[in-house]
Coordinates of C-alpha atoms in Angstrom, one line a residue:
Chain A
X1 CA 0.0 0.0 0.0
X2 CA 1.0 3.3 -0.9
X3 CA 2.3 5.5 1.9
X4 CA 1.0 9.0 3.0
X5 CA 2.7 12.2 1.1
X6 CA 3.9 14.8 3.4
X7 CA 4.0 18.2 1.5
X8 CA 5.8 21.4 2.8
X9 CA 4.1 25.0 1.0
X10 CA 4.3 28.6 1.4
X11 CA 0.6 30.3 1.6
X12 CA 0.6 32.5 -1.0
X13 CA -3.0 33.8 0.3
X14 CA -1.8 36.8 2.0
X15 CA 2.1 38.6 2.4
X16 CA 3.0 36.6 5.6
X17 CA 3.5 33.5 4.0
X18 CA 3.3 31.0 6.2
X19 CA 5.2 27.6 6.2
X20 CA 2.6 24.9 6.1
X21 CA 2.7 21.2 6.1
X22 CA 0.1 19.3 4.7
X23 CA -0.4 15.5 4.7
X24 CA -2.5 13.2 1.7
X25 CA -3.8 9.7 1.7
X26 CA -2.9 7.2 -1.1
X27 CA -5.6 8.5 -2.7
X28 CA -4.6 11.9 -2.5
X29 CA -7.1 13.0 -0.6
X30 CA -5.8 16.3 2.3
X31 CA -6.0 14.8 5.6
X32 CA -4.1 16.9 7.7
X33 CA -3.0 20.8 7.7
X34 CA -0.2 22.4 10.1
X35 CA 1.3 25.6 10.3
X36 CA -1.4 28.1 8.9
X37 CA -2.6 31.1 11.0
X38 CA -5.7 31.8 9.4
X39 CA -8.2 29.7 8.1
X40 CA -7.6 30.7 4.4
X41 CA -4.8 28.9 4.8
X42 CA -6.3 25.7 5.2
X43 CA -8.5 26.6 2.3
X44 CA -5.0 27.1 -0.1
X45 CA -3.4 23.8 1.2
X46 CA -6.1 21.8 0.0
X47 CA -6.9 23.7 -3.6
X48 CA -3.0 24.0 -3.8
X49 CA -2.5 20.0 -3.6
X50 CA -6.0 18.9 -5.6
X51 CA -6.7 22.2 -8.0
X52 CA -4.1 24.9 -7.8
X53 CA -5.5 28.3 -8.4
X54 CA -3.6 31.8 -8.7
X55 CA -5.2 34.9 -9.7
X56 CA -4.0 36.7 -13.1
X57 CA -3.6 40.2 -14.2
X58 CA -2.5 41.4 -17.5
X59 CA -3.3 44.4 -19.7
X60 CA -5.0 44.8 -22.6
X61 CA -5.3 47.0 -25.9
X62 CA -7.4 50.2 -26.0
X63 CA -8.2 52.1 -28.6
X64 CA -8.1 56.3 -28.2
X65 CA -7.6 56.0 -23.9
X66 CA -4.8 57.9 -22.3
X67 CA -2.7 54.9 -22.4
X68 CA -2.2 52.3 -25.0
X69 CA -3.6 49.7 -22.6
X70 CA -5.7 49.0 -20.0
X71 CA -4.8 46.7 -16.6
X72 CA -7.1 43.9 -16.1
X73 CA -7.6 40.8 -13.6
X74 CA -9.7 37.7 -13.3
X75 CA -12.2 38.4 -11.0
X76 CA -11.4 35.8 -8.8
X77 CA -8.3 33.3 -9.4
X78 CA -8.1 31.3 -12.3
X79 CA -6.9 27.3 -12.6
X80 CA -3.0 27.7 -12.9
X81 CA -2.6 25.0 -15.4
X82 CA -4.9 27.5 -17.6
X83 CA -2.9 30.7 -17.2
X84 CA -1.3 30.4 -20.8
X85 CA -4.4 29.7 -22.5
X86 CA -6.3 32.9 -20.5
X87 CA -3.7 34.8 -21.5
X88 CA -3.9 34.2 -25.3
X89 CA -7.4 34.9 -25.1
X90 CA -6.8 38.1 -23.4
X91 CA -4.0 38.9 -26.1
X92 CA -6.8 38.6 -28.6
X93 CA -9.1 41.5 -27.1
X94 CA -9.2 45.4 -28.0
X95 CA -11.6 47.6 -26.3
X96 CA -12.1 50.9 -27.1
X97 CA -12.0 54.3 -24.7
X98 CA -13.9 55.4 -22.6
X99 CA -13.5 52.4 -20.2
X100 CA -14.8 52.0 -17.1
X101 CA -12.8 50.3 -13.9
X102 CA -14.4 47.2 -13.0
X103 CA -16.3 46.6 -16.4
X104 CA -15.4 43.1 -17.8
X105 CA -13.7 42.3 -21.2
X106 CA -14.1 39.2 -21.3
X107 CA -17.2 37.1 -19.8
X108 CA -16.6 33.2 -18.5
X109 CA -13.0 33.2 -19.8
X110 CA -12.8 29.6 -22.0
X111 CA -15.4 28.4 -19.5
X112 CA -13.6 28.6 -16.3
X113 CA -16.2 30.5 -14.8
X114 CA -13.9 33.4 -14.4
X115 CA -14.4 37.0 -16.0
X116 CA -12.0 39.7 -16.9
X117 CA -12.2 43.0 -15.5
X118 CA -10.6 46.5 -16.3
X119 CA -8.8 47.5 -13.1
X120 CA -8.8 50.9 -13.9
X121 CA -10.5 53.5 -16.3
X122 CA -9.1 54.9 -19.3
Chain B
X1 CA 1.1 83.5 -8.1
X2 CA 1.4 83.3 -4.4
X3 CA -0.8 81.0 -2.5
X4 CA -2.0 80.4 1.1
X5 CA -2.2 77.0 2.5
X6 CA -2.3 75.4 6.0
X7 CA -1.2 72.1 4.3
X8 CA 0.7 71.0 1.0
X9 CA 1.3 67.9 0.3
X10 CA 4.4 66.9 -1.9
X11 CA 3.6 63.8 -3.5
X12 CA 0.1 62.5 -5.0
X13 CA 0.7 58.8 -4.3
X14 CA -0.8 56.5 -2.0
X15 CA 1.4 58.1 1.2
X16 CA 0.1 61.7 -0.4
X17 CA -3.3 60.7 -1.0
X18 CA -4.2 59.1 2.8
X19 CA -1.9 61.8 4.3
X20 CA -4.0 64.8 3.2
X21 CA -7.2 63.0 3.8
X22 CA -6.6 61.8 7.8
X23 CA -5.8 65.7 8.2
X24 CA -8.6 66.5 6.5
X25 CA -11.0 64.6 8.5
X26 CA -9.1 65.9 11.5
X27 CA -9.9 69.3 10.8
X28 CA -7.3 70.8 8.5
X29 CA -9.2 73.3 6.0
X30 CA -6.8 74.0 3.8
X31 CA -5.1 71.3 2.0
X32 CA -2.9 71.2 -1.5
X33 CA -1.6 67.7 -3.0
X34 CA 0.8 68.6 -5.4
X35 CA 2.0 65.9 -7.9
X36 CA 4.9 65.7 -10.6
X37 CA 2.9 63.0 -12.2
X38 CA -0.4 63.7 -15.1
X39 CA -3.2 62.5 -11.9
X40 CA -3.0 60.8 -8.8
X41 CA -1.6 57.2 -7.9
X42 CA 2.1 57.3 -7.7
X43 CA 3.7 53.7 -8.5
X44 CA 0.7 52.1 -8.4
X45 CA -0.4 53.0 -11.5
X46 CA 1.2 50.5 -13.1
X47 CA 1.6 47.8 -10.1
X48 CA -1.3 46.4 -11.8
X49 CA -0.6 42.5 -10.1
X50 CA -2.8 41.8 -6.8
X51 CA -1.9 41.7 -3.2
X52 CA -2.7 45.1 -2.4
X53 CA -4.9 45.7 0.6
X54 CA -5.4 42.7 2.4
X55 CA -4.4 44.4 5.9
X56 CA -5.8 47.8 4.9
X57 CA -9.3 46.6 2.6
X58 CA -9.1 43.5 4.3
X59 CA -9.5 42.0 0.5
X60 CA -7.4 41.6 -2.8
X61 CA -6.7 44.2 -5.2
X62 CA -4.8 45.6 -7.7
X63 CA -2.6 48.6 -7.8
X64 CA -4.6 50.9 -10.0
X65 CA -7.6 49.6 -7.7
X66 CA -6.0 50.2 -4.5
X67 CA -4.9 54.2 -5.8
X68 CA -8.2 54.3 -6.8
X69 CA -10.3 54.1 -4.3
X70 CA -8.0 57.2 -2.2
X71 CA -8.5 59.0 -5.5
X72 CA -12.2 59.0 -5.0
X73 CA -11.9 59.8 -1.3
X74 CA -9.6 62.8 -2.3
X75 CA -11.7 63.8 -5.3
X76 CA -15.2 63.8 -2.8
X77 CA -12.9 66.5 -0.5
X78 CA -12.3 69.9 -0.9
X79 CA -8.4 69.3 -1.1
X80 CA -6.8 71.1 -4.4
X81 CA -5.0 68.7 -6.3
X82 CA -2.4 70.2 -8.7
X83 CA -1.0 67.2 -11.3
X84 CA 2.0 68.4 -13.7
X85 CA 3.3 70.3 -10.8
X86 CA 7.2 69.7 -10.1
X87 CA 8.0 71.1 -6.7
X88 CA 11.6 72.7 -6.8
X89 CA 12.1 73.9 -3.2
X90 CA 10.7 74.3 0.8
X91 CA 11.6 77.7 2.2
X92 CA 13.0 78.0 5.6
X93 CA 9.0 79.2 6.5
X94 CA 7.7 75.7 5.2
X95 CA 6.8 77.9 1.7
X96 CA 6.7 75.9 -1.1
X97 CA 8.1 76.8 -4.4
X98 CA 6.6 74.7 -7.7
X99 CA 6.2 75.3 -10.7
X100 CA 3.5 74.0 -13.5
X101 CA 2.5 74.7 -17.4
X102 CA -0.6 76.3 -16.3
X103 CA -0.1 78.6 -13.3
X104 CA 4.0 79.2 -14.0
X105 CA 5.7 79.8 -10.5
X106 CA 3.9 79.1 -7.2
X107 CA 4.2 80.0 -4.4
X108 CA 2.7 78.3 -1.7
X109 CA 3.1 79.2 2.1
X110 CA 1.8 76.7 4.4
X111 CA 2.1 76.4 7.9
X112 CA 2.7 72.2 7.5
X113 CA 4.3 70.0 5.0
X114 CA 4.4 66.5 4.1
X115 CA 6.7 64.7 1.9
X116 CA 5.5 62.0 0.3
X117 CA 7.0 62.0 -2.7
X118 CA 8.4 58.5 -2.6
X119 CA 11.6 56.4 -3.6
X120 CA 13.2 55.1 -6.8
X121 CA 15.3 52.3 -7.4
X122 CA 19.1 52.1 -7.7
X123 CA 19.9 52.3 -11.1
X124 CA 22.8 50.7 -13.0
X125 CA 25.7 53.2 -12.2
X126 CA 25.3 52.3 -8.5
X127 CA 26.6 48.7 -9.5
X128 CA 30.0 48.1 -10.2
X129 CA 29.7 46.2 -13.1
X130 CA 31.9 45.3 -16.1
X131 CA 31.4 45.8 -19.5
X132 CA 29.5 47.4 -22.7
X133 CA 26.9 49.5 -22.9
X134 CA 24.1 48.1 -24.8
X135 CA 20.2 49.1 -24.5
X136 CA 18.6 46.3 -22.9
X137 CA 19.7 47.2 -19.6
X138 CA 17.2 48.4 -17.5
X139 CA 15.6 49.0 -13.7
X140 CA 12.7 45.9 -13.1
X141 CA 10.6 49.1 -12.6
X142 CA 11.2 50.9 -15.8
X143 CA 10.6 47.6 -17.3
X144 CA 6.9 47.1 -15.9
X145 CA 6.3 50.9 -16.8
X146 CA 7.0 49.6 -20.8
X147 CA 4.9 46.4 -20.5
X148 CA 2.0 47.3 -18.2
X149 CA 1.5 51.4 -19.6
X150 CA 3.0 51.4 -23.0
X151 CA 2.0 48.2 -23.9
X152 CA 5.2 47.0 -25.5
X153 CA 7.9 43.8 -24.6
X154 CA 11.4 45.0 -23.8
X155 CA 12.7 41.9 -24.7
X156 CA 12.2 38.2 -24.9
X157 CA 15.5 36.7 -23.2
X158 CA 15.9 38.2 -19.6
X159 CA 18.0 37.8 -16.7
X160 CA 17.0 39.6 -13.4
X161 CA 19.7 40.9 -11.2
X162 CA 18.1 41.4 -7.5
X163 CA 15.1 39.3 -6.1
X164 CA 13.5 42.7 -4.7
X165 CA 9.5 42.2 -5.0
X166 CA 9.3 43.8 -8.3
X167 CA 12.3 41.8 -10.1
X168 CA 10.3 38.7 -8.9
X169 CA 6.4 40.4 -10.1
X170 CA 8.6 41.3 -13.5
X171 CA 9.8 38.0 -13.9
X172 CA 6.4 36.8 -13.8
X173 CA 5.4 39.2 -15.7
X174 CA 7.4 38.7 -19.1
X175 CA 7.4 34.8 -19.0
X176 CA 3.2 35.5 -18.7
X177 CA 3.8 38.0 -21.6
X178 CA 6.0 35.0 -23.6
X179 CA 9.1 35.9 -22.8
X180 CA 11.8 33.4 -21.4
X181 CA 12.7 34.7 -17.8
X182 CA 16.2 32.3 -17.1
X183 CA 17.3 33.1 -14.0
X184 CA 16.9 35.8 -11.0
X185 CA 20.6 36.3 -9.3
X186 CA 20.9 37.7 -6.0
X187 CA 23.9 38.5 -4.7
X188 CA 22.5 37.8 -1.1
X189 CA 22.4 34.3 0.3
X190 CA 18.8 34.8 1.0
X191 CA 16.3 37.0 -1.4
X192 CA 15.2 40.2 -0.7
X193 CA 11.5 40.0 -1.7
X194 CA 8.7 38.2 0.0
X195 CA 8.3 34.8 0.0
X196 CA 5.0 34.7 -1.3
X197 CA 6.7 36.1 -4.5
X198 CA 9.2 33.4 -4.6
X199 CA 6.5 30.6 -4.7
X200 CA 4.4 32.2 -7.2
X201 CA 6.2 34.5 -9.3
X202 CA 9.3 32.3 -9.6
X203 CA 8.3 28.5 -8.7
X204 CA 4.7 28.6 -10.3
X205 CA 7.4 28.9 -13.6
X206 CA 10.1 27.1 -12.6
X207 CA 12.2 30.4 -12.8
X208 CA 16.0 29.2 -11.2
X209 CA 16.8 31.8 -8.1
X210 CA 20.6 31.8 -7.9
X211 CA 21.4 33.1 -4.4
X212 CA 25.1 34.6 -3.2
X213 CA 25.4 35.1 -7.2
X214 CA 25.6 38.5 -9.3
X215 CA 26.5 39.5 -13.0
X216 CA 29.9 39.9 -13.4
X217 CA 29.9 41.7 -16.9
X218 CA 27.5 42.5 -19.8
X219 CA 27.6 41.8 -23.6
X220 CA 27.0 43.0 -26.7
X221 CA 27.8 46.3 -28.7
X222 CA 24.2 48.0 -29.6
X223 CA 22.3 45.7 -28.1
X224 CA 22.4 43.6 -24.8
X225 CA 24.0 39.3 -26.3
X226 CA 24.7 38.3 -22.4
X227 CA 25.4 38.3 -19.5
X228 CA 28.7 36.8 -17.0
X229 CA 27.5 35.5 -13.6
X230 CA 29.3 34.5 -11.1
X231 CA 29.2 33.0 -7.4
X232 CA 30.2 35.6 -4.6
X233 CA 32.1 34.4 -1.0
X234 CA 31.0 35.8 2.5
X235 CA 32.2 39.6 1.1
X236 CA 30.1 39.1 -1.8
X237 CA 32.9 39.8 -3.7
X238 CA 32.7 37.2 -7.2
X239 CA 34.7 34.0 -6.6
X240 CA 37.1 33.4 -9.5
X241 CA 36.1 30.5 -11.9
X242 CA 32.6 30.3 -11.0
X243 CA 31.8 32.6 -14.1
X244 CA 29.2 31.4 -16.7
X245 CA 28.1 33.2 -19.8
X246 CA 24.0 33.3 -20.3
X247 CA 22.2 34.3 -23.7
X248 CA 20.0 37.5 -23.1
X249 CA 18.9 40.7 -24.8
X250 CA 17.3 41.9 -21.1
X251 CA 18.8 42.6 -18.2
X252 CA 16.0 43.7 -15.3
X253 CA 17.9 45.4 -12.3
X254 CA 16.0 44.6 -8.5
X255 CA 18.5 45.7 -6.4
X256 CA 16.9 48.0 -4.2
X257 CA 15.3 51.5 -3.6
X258 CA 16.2 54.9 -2.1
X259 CA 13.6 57.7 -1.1
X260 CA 13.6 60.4 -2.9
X261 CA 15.3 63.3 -0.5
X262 CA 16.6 65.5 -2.9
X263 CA 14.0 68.1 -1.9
X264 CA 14.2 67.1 1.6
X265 CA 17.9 67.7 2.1
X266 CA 17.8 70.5 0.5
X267 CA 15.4 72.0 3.2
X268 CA 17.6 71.3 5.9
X269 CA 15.9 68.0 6.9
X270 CA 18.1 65.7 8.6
X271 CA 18.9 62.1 7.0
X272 CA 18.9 58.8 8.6
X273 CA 22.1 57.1 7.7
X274 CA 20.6 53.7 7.3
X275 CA 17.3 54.5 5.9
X276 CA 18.5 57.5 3.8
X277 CA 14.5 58.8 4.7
X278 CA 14.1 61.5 7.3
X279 CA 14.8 61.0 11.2
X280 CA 11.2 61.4 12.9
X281 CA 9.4 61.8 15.6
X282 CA 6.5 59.0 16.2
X283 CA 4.0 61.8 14.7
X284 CA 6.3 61.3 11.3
X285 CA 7.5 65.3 12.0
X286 CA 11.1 65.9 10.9
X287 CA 13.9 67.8 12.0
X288 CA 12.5 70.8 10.6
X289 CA 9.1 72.4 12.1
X290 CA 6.0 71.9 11.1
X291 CA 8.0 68.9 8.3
X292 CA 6.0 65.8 7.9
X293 CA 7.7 62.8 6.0
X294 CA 5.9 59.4 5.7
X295 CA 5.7 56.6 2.8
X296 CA 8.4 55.4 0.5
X297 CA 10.0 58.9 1.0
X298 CA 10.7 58.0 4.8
X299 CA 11.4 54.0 4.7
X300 CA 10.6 51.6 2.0
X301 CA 7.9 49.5 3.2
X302 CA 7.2 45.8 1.7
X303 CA 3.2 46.7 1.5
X304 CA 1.6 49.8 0.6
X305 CA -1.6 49.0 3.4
X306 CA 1.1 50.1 5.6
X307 CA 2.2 52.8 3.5
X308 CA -1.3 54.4 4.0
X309 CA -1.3 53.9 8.0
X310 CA 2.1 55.8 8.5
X311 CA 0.6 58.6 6.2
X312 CA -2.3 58.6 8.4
X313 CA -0.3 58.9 11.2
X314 CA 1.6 62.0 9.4
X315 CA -1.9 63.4 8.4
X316 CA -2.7 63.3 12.3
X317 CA 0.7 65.0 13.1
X318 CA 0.4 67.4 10.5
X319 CA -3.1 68.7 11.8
X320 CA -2.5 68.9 15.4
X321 CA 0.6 70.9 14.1
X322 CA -1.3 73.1 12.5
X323 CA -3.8 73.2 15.3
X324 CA -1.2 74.3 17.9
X325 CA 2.6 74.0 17.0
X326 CA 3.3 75.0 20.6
X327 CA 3.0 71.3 21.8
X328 CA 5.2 70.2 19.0
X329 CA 8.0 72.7 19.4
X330 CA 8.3 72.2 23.4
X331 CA 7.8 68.2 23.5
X332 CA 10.7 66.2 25.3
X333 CA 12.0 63.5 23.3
X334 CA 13.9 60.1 23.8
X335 CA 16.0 58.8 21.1
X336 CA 15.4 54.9 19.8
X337 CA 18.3 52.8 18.9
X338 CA 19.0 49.8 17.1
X339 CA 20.3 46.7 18.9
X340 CA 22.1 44.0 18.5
X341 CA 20.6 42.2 14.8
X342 CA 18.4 45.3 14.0
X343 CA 19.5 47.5 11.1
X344 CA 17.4 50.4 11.5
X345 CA 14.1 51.8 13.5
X346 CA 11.1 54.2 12.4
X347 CA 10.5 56.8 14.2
X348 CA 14.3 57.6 15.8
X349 CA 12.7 60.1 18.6
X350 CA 9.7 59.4 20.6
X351 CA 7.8 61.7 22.9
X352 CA 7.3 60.8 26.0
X353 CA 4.3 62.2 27.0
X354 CA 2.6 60.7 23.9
X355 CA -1.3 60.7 24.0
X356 CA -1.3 56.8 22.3
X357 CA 0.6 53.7 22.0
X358 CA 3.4 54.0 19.6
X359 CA 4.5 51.5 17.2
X360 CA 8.7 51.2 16.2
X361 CA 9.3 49.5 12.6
X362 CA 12.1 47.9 12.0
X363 CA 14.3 45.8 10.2
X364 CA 16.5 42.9 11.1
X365 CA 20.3 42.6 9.3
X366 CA 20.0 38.9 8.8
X367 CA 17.8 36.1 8.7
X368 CA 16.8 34.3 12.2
X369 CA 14.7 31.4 13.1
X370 CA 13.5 30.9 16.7
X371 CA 14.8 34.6 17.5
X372 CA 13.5 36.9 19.9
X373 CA 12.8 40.8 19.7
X374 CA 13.8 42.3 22.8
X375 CA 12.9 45.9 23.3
X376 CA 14.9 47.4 26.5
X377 CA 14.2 51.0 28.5
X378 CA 17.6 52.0 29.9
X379 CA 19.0 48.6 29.8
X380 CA 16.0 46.8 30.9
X381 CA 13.9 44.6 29.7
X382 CA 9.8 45.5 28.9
X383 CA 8.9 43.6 26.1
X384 CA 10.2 39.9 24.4
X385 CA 8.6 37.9 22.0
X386 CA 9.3 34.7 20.4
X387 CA 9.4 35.0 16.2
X388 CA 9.1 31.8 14.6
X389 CA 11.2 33.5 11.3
X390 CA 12.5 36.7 11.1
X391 CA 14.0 38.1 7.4
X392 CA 15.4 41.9 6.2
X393 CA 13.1 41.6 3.6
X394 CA 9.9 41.5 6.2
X395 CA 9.5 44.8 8.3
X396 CA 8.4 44.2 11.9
X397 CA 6.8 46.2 14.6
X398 CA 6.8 46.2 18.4
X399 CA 4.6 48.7 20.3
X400 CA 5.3 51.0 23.4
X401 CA 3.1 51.3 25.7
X402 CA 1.9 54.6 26.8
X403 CA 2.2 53.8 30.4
X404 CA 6.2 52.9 29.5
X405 CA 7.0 55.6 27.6
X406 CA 5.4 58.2 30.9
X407 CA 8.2 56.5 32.9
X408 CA 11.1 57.6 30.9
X409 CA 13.1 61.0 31.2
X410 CA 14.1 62.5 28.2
X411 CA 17.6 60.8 28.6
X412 CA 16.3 57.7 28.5
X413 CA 17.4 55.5 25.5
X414 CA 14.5 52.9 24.4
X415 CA 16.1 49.8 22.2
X416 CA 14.9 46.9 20.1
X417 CA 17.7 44.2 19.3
X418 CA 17.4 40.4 18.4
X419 CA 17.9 37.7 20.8
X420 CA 18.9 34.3 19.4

């Protein structure tokens, strides 16, 4: 029988960081956390270990605003294994001036749920 | 034109912004932010990852978001904002000279100021580094400025010298943006930026982090070809035959920031040798009367939520300046020093008939595990607590009590050092 995996991670959740140790089952299931202070930290261990997620923020073009592009984010994180492909999509896009903070670009980004949002006007 | 003012404000950013607000809502009528930039923000205008606000907001958000929301506080005041405006000089009577397209020369007396203009990084002339001259050499900073405003790649190939937080966000960055990010070098045995970076902006993309190693030597005649690295000893000085060429037409340049004091200096405010940013009182007031300092401008801070509460605190010190200067100009004041294992504190003078708690920040000189921070009055001991990890790149805090600080004399001498 396979044994139990012992993984060490830093919480990227917030800017302390914190050390934790989480421990799986053969079947990969998260049966034990250690060395979070904060709930949310619990939360990241187990997404981190079955789903990893990461929030992503990129720019893009805009047509007659002060600058030649426009900050955006996903809304709320996005699977890391689909950064790349989020961010050709995002490549693809031209809005045009005036934009609004907040106002999304892109709706359910290649199904993941996720929009993206301006982060700023322009 | 010659103006009247009980407050200006040098510096629109997010130390500017929440300074001249807090004074506002404590009572300050007359308020000017003037800022060198087209509007409001500062740096954060193109900071435009997350990880803003979590302490301050108490949620995530972005840099343009975080300005944002203190540009629409300011904007709801009745505090003049003047963008395009260069400040060239503060008067021995806390007058402020600028100057703008529109209005030409002002001149604006106030009876308070605060500097909040900021810091900027060290550029390449600070390093002593061999070689040619090529374009494609460049601060991390300057870097996100072309990708995230101008919307254009500096290059595809880079190497990053420094792991300060925005080398590691830039590194990111590019290899998001298609480029091939091989290697951060850090001249340090440990990295500068936080370790949330680390895991996310460098492991997430299996980005190598090459500690105790810096670049030797660039490459290439017009444009940047490479780079030499090499391994440094304990005097980080590069260890002969560890060199090693690597292919780039980038080289990003994390390796540090210095407030901007120009201004300052020239006012007669007094310098702290370590932080290079003003020596304070815990109200953030200079040397100089009626001289606020807080932000970047005064110590670089790792996170911008505490940014904003230091300006607050200025804000509050500017107003009950302005209020009555009398309780300023005829406090008593104990020095802080620094320890054993602590590099620098924030503020360097203390009142000791402050009203409130006060908070000293800090840095440590080297990385600890299992250390304590031991504050002493005179020698002995009033506070000690156990810190699991402690790093330089991490800013701590330990806060005097009001009832301590009553039971010093203005001789006293209040220290935080490191216990291991």
């Amino acid at each position: 029988m396979a044994e139990n995996k012992v993984t060490v991670m830093t919480c990227v959740t917030c800017p302390i960081g914190c050390t934790i140790t989480a421990e799986q089952d053969a079947e990969g299931n998260v049966i034990s956390v250690k060395g979070n202070t904060c709930k949310r930290g619990e939360a990241y261990a187990k997404t981190e270990l079955t789903a990893p997620m990461r929030s992503l923020t990129s720019t893009v073009k805009v047509r007659g605003g002060r600058h030649p592009v426009v900050p955006v984010k996903s809304r709320t994180p996005v699977p890391k294994a689909r950064m790349f492909d989020i961010m050709a999509e995002i490549a693809k896009v031209t809005v045009d001036a005036p934009v609004a903070a907040g106002q999304t670009v892109i709706a359910d980004v290649l199904g993941t749920g996720v929009d993206i949002i301006t982060e700023d006007s322009m | 034109m010659e103006l009247r003012y009980d407050l200006a404000v040098i510096g629109g950013g997010p130390a500017g912004m929440a300074a001249a607000l807090r004074a506002r809502e404590r009572g300050v009528e007359r308020i000017i932010i003037l800022e060198r930039a087209e509007k409001l923000g500062g740096i954060l205008e193109q900071c435009i990852h997350t990880g803003f606000g979590l302490h301050y907001f108490g949620e995530e958000l972005s840099g343009p978001e975080y300005a944002g929301r203190f540009i629409k506080e300011v904007e709801k005041t009745d505090i003049d904002v003047r963008t395009d405006t260069m400040v060239l000089s503060i008067g021995e009577d806390n007058t402020v000279t600028a100057v703008n397209k529109k209005d030409g020369v002002l001149k604006i007396h106030a009876t308070a100021v605060i500097l909040a203009m900021g810091c900027r990084e060290r550029p390449r002339g600070a390093l002593q580094m061999a070689g040619t001259r090529p374009s494609g050499v460049m601060t991390a900073g300057t870097a996100q400025k072309y990708v995230n405003i101008d919307g254009y790649m500096p290059g595809h190939k880079v190497v990053i010298l420094g792991s300060g937080d925005i080398g590691l966000i830039m590194a990111r960055r590019m290899t998001l943006e298609g480029a091939e990010v091989k290697m951060v070098c850090e001249i340090m045995p440990y990295s500068g930026g936080l370790t949330r970076n680390i895991v996310q902006c460098l492991n997430d993309f299996g980005i190598p982090l090459h500690l105790s190693t810096t670049v030797v030597s660039t490459h290439g005649r017009d444009r940047l070809e490479g780079v030499t690295i090499a391994k440094v000893d304990e005097r980080m000085q590069p260890i002969p035959g560890t060199e090693e060429y690597v292919e780039c037409d980038t080289l990003m340049l994390s390796v540090g920031l210095i407030p901007e004091n120009e201004l300052s200096v020239a006012a007669g405010v007094e310098l702290d040798r370590v932080t290079r940013g003003a020596v304070v009182t815990e109200m953030r007031e200079t040397t100089k009367s009626g001289v606020f300092a807080c932000g970047n401008v005064l110590q670089v801070h790792d996170l911008v939520d505490f940014v904003t509460m230091e300006a607050q605190t200025a804000g509050e010190g500017a107003a009950a300046y302005i209020r009555d200067r009398s309780a300023f100009d005829g406090a008593e004041y104990i020095f802080t020093k620094t320890g054993p294992g602590v590099r620098y504190i924030v503020p360097q003078k203390v009142n000791i008939h402050a009203p409130e708690d006060v908070k000293l920040f800090f840095r440590v000189g080297a990385i600890y595990k299992n250390a304590r921070i031991v504050v002493k009055a005179d020698g002995e001991r009033i506070s000690d607590k156990k810190h699991v990890r402690l790093t330089p790149g991490e800013m701590e805090n330990v806060t005097i009590k009001r009832d301590t600080l009553k039971h010093l004399s203005p001789d006293s001498i209040l220290s935080v050092e490191v216990e291991e």
